Amino acid sequence: MIKLLSFLAFEFMFVFLLAFWNRKYYQNRLSNFAIAFFSTLFFYVSIIGMVVIIRFLTKRELESFDLDGNGFIDRNEVTPESVEASNKAVHDTGLSMAPFTGILFSIIYFILIIIPLAIFNRKKVNKYNS
């Protein structure tokens, strides 16, 4: 749960930094849609990046049980830990489905970003027009 919350905090911090950069250095040339789109793209790339890292670590853990380096876990190398690592590597459909679930979560993330940006910028525009 801590990892998820820190990931989301990092992603929302990216949105705020992008909005700040847009306001301060880019003179508000980026629309709310562009800010939300780039934030969502960063969110999706972060998800895929985490999947690549997890796959690499899982594969590395599995290879650590191959004592003779032939690329297979032979009968004399089988331990309960190697069976668990093998099951973890083979049966993890979450990693295989991550590009598709990442798209779904990115759509939800986009909606969660675009609405507050629109409300915040509408209040700011109304404040200046009054």
mmCIF file of C-alpha atoms in Angstrom:
data_model
loop_
_atom_site.group_PDB
_atom_site.id
_atom_site.type_symbol
_atom_site.label_atom_id
_atom_site.label_comp_id
_atom_site.label_asym_id
_atom_site.label_seq_id
_atom_site.Cartn_x
_atom_site.Cartn_y
_atom_site.Cartn_z
ATOM 1 C CA MET A 1 0.000 0.000 0.000
ATOM 2 C CA ILE A 2 2.893 2.342 0.777
ATOM 3 C CA LYS A 3 4.374 1.698 -2.673
ATOM 4 C CA LEU A 4 1.065 2.514 -4.355
ATOM 5 C CA LEU A 5 0.604 5.727 -2.391
ATOM 6 C CA SER A 6 4.157 6.856 -3.056
ATOM 7 C CA PHE A 7 3.718 6.067 -6.771
ATOM 8 C CA LEU A 8 0.516 8.126 -6.922
ATOM 9 C CA ALA A 9 2.122 10.963 -4.957
ATOM 10 C CA PHE A 10 5.003 11.002 -7.430
ATOM 11 C CA GLU A 11 2.590 11.038 -10.378
ATOM 12 C CA PHE A 12 0.488 13.882 -8.948
ATOM 13 C CA MET A 13 3.666 15.801 -8.150
ATOM 14 C CA PHE A 14 4.542 15.532 -11.849
ATOM 15 C CA VAL A 15 1.184 17.145 -12.710
ATOM 16 C CA PHE A 16 1.780 20.026 -10.318
ATOM 17 C CA LEU A 17 5.304 20.552 -11.610
ATOM 18 C CA LEU A 18 4.063 20.527 -15.194
ATOM 19 C CA ALA A 19 1.291 23.014 -14.376
ATOM 20 C CA PHE A 20 3.792 25.221 -12.506
ATOM 21 C CA TRP A 21 6.245 25.071 -15.401
ATOM 22 C CA ASN A 22 3.444 25.905 -17.829
ATOM 23 C CA ARG A 23 2.361 28.918 -15.796
ATOM 24 C CA LYS A 24 5.798 30.281 -14.916
ATOM 25 C CA TYR A 25 7.987 29.552 -17.926
ATOM 26 C CA TYR A 26 5.623 28.780 -20.788
ATOM 27 C CA GLN A 27 3.100 31.620 -20.208
ATOM 28 C CA ASN A 28 0.099 29.224 -20.050
ATOM 29 C CA ARG A 29 0.507 28.048 -23.641
ATOM 30 C CA LEU A 30 -0.355 24.472 -22.697
ATOM 31 C CA SER A 31 -4.058 23.787 -22.347
ATOM 32 C CA ASN A 32 -5.563 21.765 -19.520
ATOM 33 C CA PHE A 33 -5.979 18.921 -21.992
ATOM 34 C CA ALA A 34 -2.271 19.022 -22.921
ATOM 35 C CA ILE A 35 -1.193 19.011 -19.267
ATOM 36 C CA ALA A 36 -3.511 16.099 -18.501
ATOM 37 C CA PHE A 37 -2.405 14.252 -21.646
ATOM 38 C CA PHE A 38 1.324 14.577 -20.905
ATOM 39 C CA SER A 39 0.723 13.611 -17.272
ATOM 40 C CA THR A 40 -1.261 10.571 -18.361
ATOM 41 C CA LEU A 41 1.421 9.599 -20.846
ATOM 42 C CA PHE A 42 4.019 9.835 -18.064
ATOM 43 C CA PHE A 43 1.718 7.742 -15.847
ATOM 44 C CA TYR A 44 1.413 5.002 -18.499
ATOM 45 C CA VAL A 45 5.149 4.960 -19.211
ATOM 46 C CA SER A 46 5.788 4.709 -15.449
ATOM 47 C CA ILE A 47 3.494 1.678 -15.198
ATOM 48 C CA ILE A 48 5.211 -0.054 -18.124
ATOM 49 C CA GLY A 49 8.619 0.845 -16.684
ATOM 50 C CA MET A 50 7.705 -0.710 -13.351
ATOM 51 C CA VAL A 51 6.559 -3.879 -15.139
ATOM 52 C CA VAL A 52 9.868 -4.118 -16.997
ATOM 53 C CA ILE A 53 11.777 -3.733 -13.723
ATOM 54 C CA ILE A 54 9.616 -6.343 -11.956
ATOM 55 C CA ARG A 55 10.080 -8.804 -14.852
ATOM 56 C CA PHE A 56 13.835 -8.264 -14.765
ATOM 57 C CA LEU A 57 13.982 -8.844 -10.996
ATOM 58 C CA THR A 58 11.785 -11.943 -11.225
ATOM 59 C CA LYS A 59 13.920 -13.384 -14.019
ATOM 60 C CA ARG A 60 17.089 -12.611 -12.079
ATOM 61 C CA GLU A 61 15.682 -14.318 -8.984
ATOM 62 C CA LEU A 62 14.783 -17.380 -11.047
ATOM 63 C CA GLU A 63 18.237 -17.496 -12.660
ATOM 64 C CA SER A 64 19.856 -17.456 -9.220
ATOM 65 C CA PHE A 65 18.598 -21.027 -8.687
ATOM 66 C CA ASP A 66 20.349 -22.281 -11.844
ATOM 67 C CA LEU A 67 23.583 -23.377 -10.184
ATOM 68 C CA ASP A 68 25.332 -24.905 -13.190
ATOM 69 C CA GLY A 69 24.380 -22.056 -15.564
ATOM 70 C CA ASN A 70 22.780 -24.193 -18.260
ATOM 71 C CA GLY A 71 19.609 -22.054 -18.384
ATOM 72 C CA PHE A 72 17.384 -24.657 -16.742
ATOM 73 C CA ILE A 73 16.652 -25.668 -13.181
ATOM 74 C CA ASP A 74 17.597 -29.353 -13.134
ATOM 75 C CA ARG A 75 16.316 -31.969 -10.692
ATOM 76 C CA ASN A 76 19.267 -31.564 -8.373
ATOM 77 C CA GLU A 77 18.682 -27.773 -8.252
ATOM 78 C CA VAL A 78 14.978 -27.916 -7.343
ATOM 79 C CA THR A 79 14.167 -26.506 -3.927
ATOM 80 C CA PRO A 80 10.911 -25.164 -2.496
ATOM 81 C CA GLU A 81 12.265 -21.650 -3.054
ATOM 82 C CA SER A 82 13.059 -22.372 -6.715
ATOM 83 C CA VAL A 83 9.575 -23.809 -7.248
ATOM 84 C CA GLU A 84 8.063 -20.696 -5.689
ATOM 85 C CA ALA A 85 10.215 -18.411 -7.871
ATOM 86 C CA SER A 86 9.306 -20.452 -10.945
ATOM 87 C CA ASN A 87 5.597 -20.239 -10.162
ATOM 88 C CA LYS A 88 5.948 -16.528 -9.545
ATOM 89 C CA ALA A 89 7.587 -16.040 -12.942
ATOM 90 C CA VAL A 90 5.269 -18.299 -14.917
ATOM 91 C CA HIS A 91 1.873 -17.620 -13.355
ATOM 92 C CA ASP A 92 1.959 -13.840 -13.050
ATOM 93 C CA THR A 93 -0.631 -12.692 -15.571
ATOM 94 C CA GLY A 94 -0.634 -9.200 -14.070
ATOM 95 C CA LEU A 95 2.656 -8.437 -15.763
ATOM 96 C CA SER A 96 1.381 -9.713 -19.092
ATOM 97 C CA MET A 97 -1.827 -7.723 -18.844
ATOM 98 C CA ALA A 98 -0.144 -4.527 -17.612
ATOM 99 C CA PRO A 99 -0.218 -2.712 -20.979
ATOM 100 C CA PHE A 100 -3.990 -3.193 -21.167
ATOM 101 C CA THR A 101 -4.779 -2.454 -17.542
ATOM 102 C CA GLY A 102 -2.360 0.475 -17.792
ATOM 103 C CA ILE A 103 -4.556 1.964 -20.510
ATOM 104 C CA LEU A 104 -7.641 1.578 -18.323
ATOM 105 C CA PHE A 105 -5.927 3.138 -15.305
ATOM 106 C CA SER A 106 -4.536 5.901 -17.526
ATOM 107 C CA ILE A 107 -8.044 6.827 -18.666
ATOM 108 C CA ILE A 108 -9.175 7.017 -15.049
ATOM 109 C CA TYR A 109 -6.067 9.017 -14.175
ATOM 110 C CA PHE A 110 -6.742 11.416 -17.075
ATOM 111 C CA ILE A 111 -10.252 12.075 -15.775
ATOM 112 C CA LEU A 112 -8.918 12.602 -12.243
ATOM 113 C CA ILE A 113 -6.447 15.169 -13.611
ATOM 114 C CA ILE A 114 -8.520 17.064 -16.188
ATOM 115 C CA ILE A 115 -11.457 17.838 -13.886
ATOM 116 C CA PRO A 116 -9.437 19.556 -11.108
ATOM 117 C CA LEU A 117 -7.356 21.420 -13.698
ATOM 118 C CA ALA A 118 -10.502 22.716 -15.389
ATOM 119 C CA ILE A 119 -12.068 23.751 -12.072
ATOM 120 C CA PHE A 120 -8.883 25.409 -10.802
ATOM 121 C CA ASN A 121 -8.262 27.330 -14.022
ATOM 122 C CA ARG A 122 -11.929 28.369 -14.314
ATOM 123 C CA LYS A 123 -11.821 29.867 -10.810
ATOM 124 C CA LYS A 124 -8.585 31.633 -11.659
ATOM 125 C CA VAL A 125 -10.022 33.078 -14.897
ATOM 126 C CA ASN A 126 -13.185 34.232 -13.106
ATOM 127 C CA LYS A 127 -11.072 35.866 -10.415
ATOM 128 C CA TYR A 128 -9.189 37.907 -13.005
ATOM 129 C CA ASN A 129 -12.333 38.834 -14.955
ATOM 130 C CA SER A 130 -14.122 40.198 -11.874
#
